[in-house]
Structure formats: C-alpha cells, structure tokens
Amino acid sequence: MLNLTPIVLGVDLDGVCGDYEDALRRSVARRLGCAPSSLPPQTVMDAYAEWGLSFEQFQAAHREAVVEDRIFRTMEPLPGVSEALWTLSDAGIWIRIITARLLFNGIHEASAADTAYWLDANNIPYRDLCFISDKPDVGADLYVDDSPGNVVALREAGRATIVFDQPYNRHLSGPRATSWQDVVTHIQADLDARGRHIPLPLDGP
C-alpha cells in the first residue's frame, strides 16, 4: 500500500540556499577597504579566522552585515535552489527551512524579517520556517546542511543528512551534493526506496 505520510526535508539556508560567505565577504571588504577577492574561501569553519578575524571581530562583522547591509535580504541565492525545491515540493516533499540565524542578541528582528522576505523574493517554497541551533531537535526525515558541526550532530542523532559541498566540509563522508540538482537526485532516490509520496504540492509561481 502506498504510504501517503509526507517526507519532511530539513533545509539549511546559509551556504546551502544562499551565498552567505560571498555576502559577508563583500560587507567586510567594504569596511576594510580591500578587494573582496583578497578574502579567501573559508576552508575551516572557524568564524573566518582565515580573513584575520577573531571571534569578537566576526561577531561585529556579522552584526554590521545583517543590520546595516541587510545581507539576509540581499544575498545571492545559490544556483538552481528555487527550481530544485519546487521540483521536490511538487513531488510531495514537505520543505522545512531550519536555520541558526538568530545567532546573536539584538538583531533578531532584522534577521527574521529579512529571511522571510528573501525566501519569498527568491521564490523558495517551504511550509515551515524554524530558527534553531539544535537541528536534531527539529523533526525531519532528511536534512541538507553544509556545517560540519551540524552534519555530525545530525548523524550522531540518527538523522539522514546530505552534505551540501563547501570547501570547509570536504572531510565529511557522503552522501554529498555539489549542486542542487544533486540534492534532487539523492532525494528522489530516497523517495523511491521508501515508496512514499503525498500529492499536496504548493501552488507554483
């Protein structure tokens, strides 16, 4: 018998749906008076120490980027994210956005409001939006995340997780997606294996 219980996909935002690093790089470079290209890609997730920032300096840079430059409203989406998530939604996947953007006190209003704006402006389908750091506590059948810490925590909690490829997570084992089409391929294979589908797609654009 066909199982009509929806598969819930937990989707991270920064580094998975949106290019947070590029947006932060441009903000930091403007304040430092240097070329964005002089700030290298992050190869270790350590508060951008490779840019010469201490944790306190990263916190200040993040705050300025969010409040003054409104990067959560203006950052570029990663290629193919909208199309891929609509494909999954139309296949019956319940998309749950899970983000730890409420990282520092005092900027929650800008963070939350600009996140909702960005999702709509970039035509990202979703049914739930969760602001939480402890992602294993959020119920989902599958997760897509780029953070090594999150991936390890999710897998240790028994949560199936696809690594969205970034330079700082290359040491993690797969399954790994190097593009949003890869994400669709991984999830469609999982959907077929589970024999699960729910015909309740959101209205398309």
JSON list of N, CA and C in Angstrom, two decimals, residues 71-126:
[
{"chain": "A", "resi": 71, "resn": "ILE", "atom": "N", "xyz": [22.24, 41.78, 4.61]},
{"chain": "A", "resi": 71, "resn": "ILE", "atom": "CA", "xyz": [22.64, 40.69, 3.71]},
{"chain": "A", "resi": 71, "resn": "ILE", "atom": "C", "xyz": [21.62, 39.55, 3.69]},
{"chain": "A", "resi": 72, "resn": "PHE", "atom": "N", "xyz": [20.83, 39.38, 4.76]},
{"chain": "A", "resi": 72, "resn": "PHE", "atom": "CA", "xyz": [19.83, 38.32, 4.74]},
{"chain": "A", "resi": 72, "resn": "PHE", "atom": "C", "xyz": [18.68, 38.66, 3.78]},
{"chain": "A", "resi": 73, "resn": "ARG", "atom": "N", "xyz": [18.61, 39.91, 3.36]},
{"chain": "A", "resi": 73, "resn": "ARG", "atom": "CA", "xyz": [17.60, 40.34, 2.40]},
{"chain": "A", "resi": 73, "resn": "ARG", "atom": "C", "xyz": [18.15, 40.34, 0.98]},
{"chain": "A", "resi": 74, "resn": "THR", "atom": "N", "xyz": [19.47, 40.56, 0.85]},
{"chain": "A", "resi": 74, "resn": "THR", "atom": "CA", "xyz": [20.04, 40.83, -0.47]},
{"chain": "A", "resi": 74, "resn": "THR", "atom": "C", "xyz": [21.00, 39.77, -0.99]},
{"chain": "A", "resi": 75, "resn": "MET", "atom": "N", "xyz": [21.40, 38.80, -0.17]},
{"chain": "A", "resi": 75, "resn": "MET", "atom": "CA", "xyz": [22.40, 37.84, -0.63]},
{"chain": "A", "resi": 75, "resn": "MET", "atom": "C", "xyz": [21.90, 37.05, -1.84]},
{"chain": "A", "resi": 76, "resn": "GLU", "atom": "N", "xyz": [22.85, 36.60, -2.65]},
{"chain": "A", "resi": 76, "resn": "GLU", "atom": "CA", "xyz": [22.51, 35.86, -3.85]},
{"chain": "A", "resi": 76, "resn": "GLU", "atom": "C", "xyz": [22.09, 34.43, -3.50]},
{"chain": "A", "resi": 77, "resn": "PRO", "atom": "N", "xyz": [21.04, 33.93, -4.14]},
{"chain": "A", "resi": 77, "resn": "PRO", "atom": "CA", "xyz": [20.71, 32.51, -3.97]},
{"chain": "A", "resi": 77, "resn": "PRO", "atom": "C", "xyz": [21.73, 31.65, -4.70]},
{"chain": "A", "resi": 78, "resn": "LEU", "atom": "N", "xyz": [21.95, 30.45, -4.20]},
{"chain": "A", "resi": 78, "resn": "LEU", "atom": "CA", "xyz": [22.84, 29.53, -4.90]},
{"chain": "A", "resi": 78, "resn": "LEU", "atom": "C", "xyz": [22.14, 29.01, -6.16]},
{"chain": "A", "resi": 79, "resn": "PRO", "atom": "N", "xyz": [22.90, 28.71, -7.20]},
{"chain": "A", "resi": 79, "resn": "PRO", "atom": "CA", "xyz": [22.29, 28.33, -8.48]},
{"chain": "A", "resi": 79, "resn": "PRO", "atom": "C", "xyz": [21.35, 27.13, -8.36]},
{"chain": "A", "resi": 80, "resn": "GLY", "atom": "N", "xyz": [20.17, 27.29, -8.94]},
{"chain": "A", "resi": 80, "resn": "GLY", "atom": "CA", "xyz": [19.23, 26.19, -9.05]},
{"chain": "A", "resi": 80, "resn": "GLY", "atom": "C", "xyz": [18.40, 25.89, -7.83]},
{"chain": "A", "resi": 81, "resn": "VAL", "atom": "N", "xyz": [18.55, 26.67, -6.75]},
{"chain": "A", "resi": 81, "resn": "VAL", "atom": "CA", "xyz": [17.88, 26.30, -5.50]},
{"chain": "A", "resi": 81, "resn": "VAL", "atom": "C", "xyz": [16.36, 26.39, -5.62]},
{"chain": "A", "resi": 82, "resn": "SER", "atom": "N", "xyz": [15.84, 27.45, -6.23]},
{"chain": "A", "resi": 82, "resn": "SER", "atom": "CA", "xyz": [14.39, 27.60, -6.33]},
{"chain": "A", "resi": 82, "resn": "SER", "atom": "C", "xyz": [13.79, 26.48, -7.18]},
{"chain": "A", "resi": 83, "resn": "GLU", "atom": "N", "xyz": [14.39, 26.25, -8.34]},
{"chain": "A", "resi": 83, "resn": "GLU", "atom": "CA", "xyz": [13.86, 25.22, -9.23]},
{"chain": "A", "resi": 83, "resn": "GLU", "atom": "C", "xyz": [13.89, 23.84, -8.58]},
{"chain": "A", "resi": 84, "resn": "ALA", "atom": "N", "xyz": [14.99, 23.55, -7.89]},
{"chain": "A", "resi": 84, "resn": "ALA", "atom": "CA", "xyz": [15.12, 22.24, -7.25]},
{"chain": "A", "resi": 84, "resn": "ALA", "atom": "C", "xyz": [14.10, 22.04, -6.14]},
{"chain": "A", "resi": 85, "resn": "LEU", "atom": "N", "xyz": [13.92, 23.07, -5.31]},
{"chain": "A", "resi": 85, "resn": "LEU", "atom": "CA", "xyz": [12.97, 22.93, -4.21]},
{"chain": "A", "resi": 85, "resn": "LEU", "atom": "C", "xyz": [11.53, 22.86, -4.72]},
{"chain": "A", "resi": 86, "resn": "TRP", "atom": "N", "xyz": [11.23, 23.54, -5.82]},
{"chain": "A", "resi": 86, "resn": "TRP", "atom": "CA", "xyz": [9.89, 23.39, -6.40]},
{"chain": "A", "resi": 86, "resn": "TRP", "atom": "C", "xyz": [9.71, 21.98, -6.96]},
{"chain": "A", "resi": 87, "resn": "THR", "atom": "N", "xyz": [10.75, 21.42, -7.56]},
{"chain": "A", "resi": 87, "resn": "THR", "atom": "CA", "xyz": [10.66, 20.04, -8.05]},
{"chain": "A", "resi": 87, "resn": "THR", "atom": "C", "xyz": [10.35, 19.09, -6.90]},
{"chain": "A", "resi": 88, "resn": "LEU", "atom": "N", "xyz": [11.04, 19.28, -5.79]},
{"chain": "A", "resi": 88, "resn": "LEU", "atom": "CA", "xyz": [10.82, 18.42, -4.63]},
{"chain": "A", "resi": 88, "resn": "LEU", "atom": "C", "xyz": [9.45, 18.65, -4.01]},
{"chain": "A", "resi": 89, "resn": "SER", "atom": "N", "xyz": [9.04, 19.91, -3.91]},
{"chain": "A", "resi": 89, "resn": "SER", "atom": "CA", "xyz": [7.72, 20.21, -3.36]},
{"chain": "A", "resi": 89, "resn": "SER", "atom": "C", "xyz": [6.62, 19.60, -4.23]},
{"chain": "A", "resi": 90, "resn": "ASP", "atom": "N", "xyz": [6.77, 19.70, -5.54]},
{"chain": "A", "resi": 90, "resn": "ASP", "atom": "CA", "xyz": [5.77, 19.13, -6.44]},
{"chain": "A", "resi": 90, "resn": "ASP", "atom": "C", "xyz": [5.75, 17.61, -6.40]},
{"chain": "A", "resi": 91, "resn": "ALA", "atom": "N", "xyz": [6.85, 17.01, -5.92]},
{"chain": "A", "resi": 91, "resn": "ALA", "atom": "CA", "xyz": [6.89, 15.56, -5.75]},
{"chain": "A", "resi": 91, "resn": "ALA", "atom": "C", "xyz": [6.32, 15.13, -4.41]},
{"chain": "A", "resi": 92, "resn": "GLY", "atom": "N", "xyz": [5.88, 16.11, -3.59]},
{"chain": "A", "resi": 92, "resn": "GLY", "atom": "CA", "xyz": [5.26, 15.79, -2.32]},
{"chain": "A", "resi": 92, "resn": "GLY", "atom": "C", "xyz": [6.16, 15.94, -1.11]},
{"chain": "A", "resi": 93, "resn": "ILE", "atom": "N", "xyz": [7.36, 16.48, -1.30]},
{"chain": "A", "resi": 93, "resn": "ILE", "atom": "CA", "xyz": [8.26, 16.70, -0.17]},
{"chain": "A", "resi": 93, "resn": "ILE", "atom": "C", "xyz": [7.79, 17.91, 0.65]},
{"chain": "A", "resi": 94, "resn": "TRP", "atom": "N", "xyz": [7.75, 17.74, 1.96]},
{"chain": "A", "resi": 94, "resn": "TRP", "atom": "CA", "xyz": [7.41, 18.82, 2.88]},
{"chain": "A", "resi": 94, "resn": "TRP", "atom": "C", "xyz": [8.71, 19.54, 3.24]},
{"chain": "A", "resi": 95, "resn": "ILE", "atom": "N", "xyz": [8.85, 20.79, 2.81]},
{"chain": "A", "resi": 95, "resn": "ILE", "atom": "CA", "xyz": [10.10, 21.52, 2.98]},
{"chain": "A", "resi": 95, "resn": "ILE", "atom": "C", "xyz": [10.05, 22.34, 4.26]},
{"chain": "A", "resi": 96, "resn": "ARG", "atom": "N", "xyz": [10.99, 22.05, 5.13]},
{"chain": "A", "resi": 96, "resn": "ARG", "atom": "CA", "xyz": [11.09, 22.74, 6.42]},
{"chain": "A", "resi": 96, "resn": "ARG", "atom": "C", "xyz": [12.44, 23.47, 6.46]},
{"chain": "A", "resi": 97, "resn": "ILE", "atom": "N", "xyz": [12.41, 24.79, 6.39]},
{"chain": "A", "resi": 97, "resn": "ILE", "atom": "CA", "xyz": [13.64, 25.58, 6.47]},
{"chain": "A", "resi": 97, "resn": "ILE", "atom": "C", "xyz": [14.08, 25.63, 7.93]},
{"chain": "A", "resi": 98, "resn": "ILE", "atom": "N", "xyz": [15.35, 25.26, 8.17]},
{"chain": "A", "resi": 98, "resn": "ILE", "atom": "CA", "xyz": [15.88, 25.23, 9.54]},
{"chain": "A", "resi": 98, "resn": "ILE", "atom": "C", "xyz": [17.19, 26.01, 9.55]},
{"chain": "A", "resi": 99, "resn": "THR", "atom": "N", "xyz": [17.22, 27.11, 10.29]},
{"chain": "A", "resi": 99, "resn": "THR", "atom": "CA", "xyz": [18.40, 27.97, 10.27]},
{"chain": "A", "resi": 99, "resn": "THR", "atom": "C", "xyz": [18.74, 28.45, 11.68]},
{"chain": "A", "resi": 100, "resn": "ALA", "atom": "N", "xyz": [20.03, 28.66, 11.90]},
{"chain": "A", "resi": 100, "resn": "ALA", "atom": "CA", "xyz": [20.51, 29.18, 13.19]},
{"chain": "A", "resi": 100, "resn": "ALA", "atom": "C", "xyz": [20.82, 30.67, 13.08]},
{"chain": "A", "resi": 101, "resn": "ARG", "atom": "N", "xyz": [20.06, 31.39, 12.27]},
{"chain": "A", "resi": 101, "resn": "ARG", "atom": "CA", "xyz": [20.36, 32.80, 12.03]},
{"chain": "A", "resi": 101, "resn": "ARG", "atom": "C", "xyz": [20.16, 33.70, 13.25]},
{"chain": "A", "resi": 102, "resn": "LEU", "atom": "N", "xyz": [19.40, 33.27, 14.23]},
{"chain": "A", "resi": 102, "resn": "LEU", "atom": "CA", "xyz": [19.24, 34.09, 15.44]},
{"chain": "A", "resi": 102, "resn": "LEU", "atom": "C", "xyz": [20.43, 33.83, 16.35]},
{"chain": "A", "resi": 103, "resn": "LEU", "atom": "N", "xyz": [21.59, 34.14, 15.81]},
{"chain": "A", "resi": 103, "resn": "LEU", "atom": "CA", "xyz": [22.86, 33.76, 16.44]},
{"chain": "A", "resi": 103, "resn": "LEU", "atom": "C", "xyz": [23.25, 34.69, 17.57]},
{"chain": "A", "resi": 104, "resn": "PHE", "atom": "N", "xyz": [23.04, 35.99, 17.37]},
{"chain": "A", "resi": 104, "resn": "PHE", "atom": "CA", "xyz": [23.46, 36.98, 18.35]},
{"chain": "A", "resi": 104, "resn": "PHE", "atom": "C", "xyz": [22.28, 37.84, 18.75]},
{"chain": "A", "resi": 105, "resn": "ASN", "atom": "N", "xyz": [22.22, 38.20, 20.02]},
{"chain": "A", "resi": 105, "resn": "ASN", "atom": "CA", "xyz": [21.13, 39.04, 20.52]},
{"chain": "A", "resi": 105, "resn": "ASN", "atom": "C", "xyz": [21.17, 40.43, 19.89]},
{"chain": "A", "resi": 106, "resn": "GLY", "atom": "N", "xyz": [19.99, 41.03, 19.81]},
{"chain": "A", "resi": 106, "resn": "GLY", "atom": "CA", "xyz": [19.90, 42.41, 19.37]},
{"chain": "A", "resi": 106, "resn": "GLY", "atom": "C", "xyz": [19.64, 42.61, 17.89]},
{"chain": "A", "resi": 107, "resn": "ILE", "atom": "N", "xyz": [19.71, 41.53, 17.10]},
{"chain": "A", "resi": 107, "resn": "ILE", "atom": "CA", "xyz": [19.47, 41.68, 15.66]},
{"chain": "A", "resi": 107, "resn": "ILE", "atom": "C", "xyz": [18.44, 40.67, 15.17]},
{"chain": "A", "resi": 108, "resn": "HIS", "atom": "N", "xyz": [17.62, 40.17, 16.08]},
{"chain": "A", "resi": 108, "resn": "HIS", "atom": "CA", "xyz": [16.65, 39.14, 15.71]},
{"chain": "A", "resi": 108, "resn": "HIS", "atom": "C", "xyz": [15.59, 39.66, 14.75]},
{"chain": "A", "resi": 109, "resn": "GLU", "atom": "N", "xyz": [15.13, 40.89, 14.96]},
{"chain": "A", "resi": 109, "resn": "GLU", "atom": "CA", "xyz": [14.07, 41.42, 14.09]},
{"chain": "A", "resi": 109, "resn": "GLU", "atom": "C", "xyz": [14.54, 41.49, 12.64]},
{"chain": "A", "resi": 110, "resn": "ALA", "atom": "N", "xyz": [15.72, 42.07, 12.43]},
{"chain": "A", "resi": 110, "resn": "ALA", "atom": "CA", "xyz": [16.25, 42.17, 11.06]},
{"chain": "A", "resi": 110, "resn": "ALA", "atom": "C", "xyz": [16.51, 40.78, 10.48]},
{"chain": "A", "resi": 111, "resn": "SER", "atom": "N", "xyz": [17.05, 39.88, 11.31]},
{"chain": "A", "resi": 111, "resn": "SER", "atom": "CA", "xyz": [17.37, 38.54, 10.82]},
{"chain": "A", "resi": 111, "resn": "SER", "atom": "C", "xyz": [16.12, 37.79, 10.38]},
{"chain": "A", "resi": 112, "resn": "ALA", "atom": "N", "xyz": [15.09, 37.79, 11.23]},
{"chain": "A", "resi": 112, "resn": "ALA", "atom": "CA", "xyz": [13.88, 37.04, 10.93]},
{"chain": "A", "resi": 112, "resn": "ALA", "atom": "C", "xyz": [13.10, 37.66, 9.78]},
{"chain": "A", "resi": 113, "resn": "ALA", "atom": "N", "xyz": [12.92, 38.98, 9.83]},
{"chain": "A", "resi": 113, "resn": "ALA", "atom": "CA", "xyz": [12.13, 39.64, 8.79]},
{"chain": "A", "resi": 113, "resn": "ALA", "atom": "C", "xyz": [12.80, 39.53, 7.43]},
{"chain": "A", "resi": 114, "resn": "ASP", "atom": "N", "xyz": [14.12, 39.74, 7.38]},
{"chain": "A", "resi": 114, "resn": "ASP", "atom": "CA", "xyz": [14.82, 39.69, 6.10]},
{"chain": "A", "resi": 114, "resn": "ASP", "atom": "C", "xyz": [14.89, 38.27, 5.56]},
{"chain": "A", "resi": 115, "resn": "THR", "atom": "N", "xyz": [14.92, 37.28, 6.45]},
{"chain": "A", "resi": 115, "resn": "THR", "atom": "CA", "xyz": [14.90, 35.89, 6.00]},
{"chain": "A", "resi": 115, "resn": "THR", "atom": "C", "xyz": [13.59, 35.58, 5.29]},
{"chain": "A", "resi": 116, "resn": "ALA", "atom": "N", "xyz": [12.47, 35.95, 5.90]},
{"chain": "A", "resi": 116, "resn": "ALA", "atom": "CA", "xyz": [11.17, 35.70, 5.28]},
{"chain": "A", "resi": 116, "resn": "ALA", "atom": "C", "xyz": [11.05, 36.45, 3.95]},
{"chain": "A", "resi": 117, "resn": "TYR", "atom": "N", "xyz": [11.52, 37.69, 3.92]},
{"chain": "A", "resi": 117, "resn": "TYR", "atom": "CA", "xyz": [11.49, 38.46, 2.68]},
{"chain": "A", "resi": 117, "resn": "TYR", "atom": "C", "xyz": [12.30, 37.76, 1.59]},
{"chain": "A", "resi": 118, "resn": "TRP", "atom": "N", "xyz": [13.51, 37.32, 1.94]},
{"chain": "A", "resi": 118, "resn": "TRP", "atom": "CA", "xyz": [14.41, 36.70, 0.96]},
{"chain": "A", "resi": 118, "resn": "TRP", "atom": "C", "xyz": [13.81, 35.42, 0.40]},
{"chain": "A", "resi": 119, "resn": "LEU", "atom": "N", "xyz": [13.20, 34.62, 1.24]},
{"chain": "A", "resi": 119, "resn": "LEU", "atom": "CA", "xyz": [12.59, 33.37, 0.77]},
{"chain": "A", "resi": 119, "resn": "LEU", "atom": "C", "xyz": [11.50, 33.66, -0.26]},
{"chain": "A", "resi": 120, "resn": "ASP", "atom": "N", "xyz": [10.66, 34.65, 0.01]},
{"chain": "A", "resi": 120, "resn": "ASP", "atom": "CA", "xyz": [9.60, 35.00, -0.94]},
{"chain": "A", "resi": 120, "resn": "ASP", "atom": "C", "xyz": [10.19, 35.63, -2.21]},
{"chain": "A", "resi": 121, "resn": "ALA", "atom": "N", "xyz": [11.14, 36.54, -2.03]},
{"chain": "A", "resi": 121, "resn": "ALA", "atom": "CA", "xyz": [11.70, 37.26, -3.18]},
{"chain": "A", "resi": 121, "resn": "ALA", "atom": "C", "xyz": [12.43, 36.32, -4.13]},
{"chain": "A", "resi": 122, "resn": "ASN", "atom": "N", "xyz": [12.96, 35.22, -3.59]},
{"chain": "A", "resi": 122, "resn": "ASN", "atom": "CA", "xyz": [13.70, 34.27, -4.43]},
{"chain": "A", "resi": 122, "resn": "ASN", "atom": "C", "xyz": [12.90, 33.02, -4.75]},
{"chain": "A", "resi": 123, "resn": "ASN", "atom": "N", "xyz": [11.58, 33.09, -4.49]},
{"chain": "A", "resi": 123, "resn": "ASN", "atom": "CA", "xyz": [10.66, 32.03, -4.91]},
{"chain": "A", "resi": 123, "resn": "ASN", "atom": "C", "xyz": [11.06, 30.67, -4.34]},
{"chain": "A", "resi": 124, "resn": "ILE", "atom": "N", "xyz": [11.34, 30.66, -3.03]},
{"chain": "A", "resi": 124, "resn": "ILE", "atom": "CA", "xyz": [11.71, 29.43, -2.34]},
{"chain": "A", "resi": 124, "resn": "ILE", "atom": "C", "xyz": [10.45, 28.85, -1.69]},
{"chain": "A", "resi": 125, "resn": "PRO", "atom": "N", "xyz": [10.01, 27.66, -2.09]},
{"chain": "A", "resi": 125, "resn": "PRO", "atom": "CA", "xyz": [8.83, 27.07, -1.46]},
{"chain": "A", "resi": 125, "resn": "PRO", "atom": "C", "xyz": [9.18, 26.45, -0.11]},
{"chain": "A", "resi": 126, "resn": "TYR", "atom": "N", "xyz": [8.32, 26.64, 0.86]},
{"chain": "A", "resi": 126, "resn": "TYR", "atom": "CA", "xyz": [8.52, 26.00, 2.16]},
{"chain": "A", "resi": 126, "resn": "TYR", "atom": "C", "xyz": [7.21, 26.01, 2.92]}
]
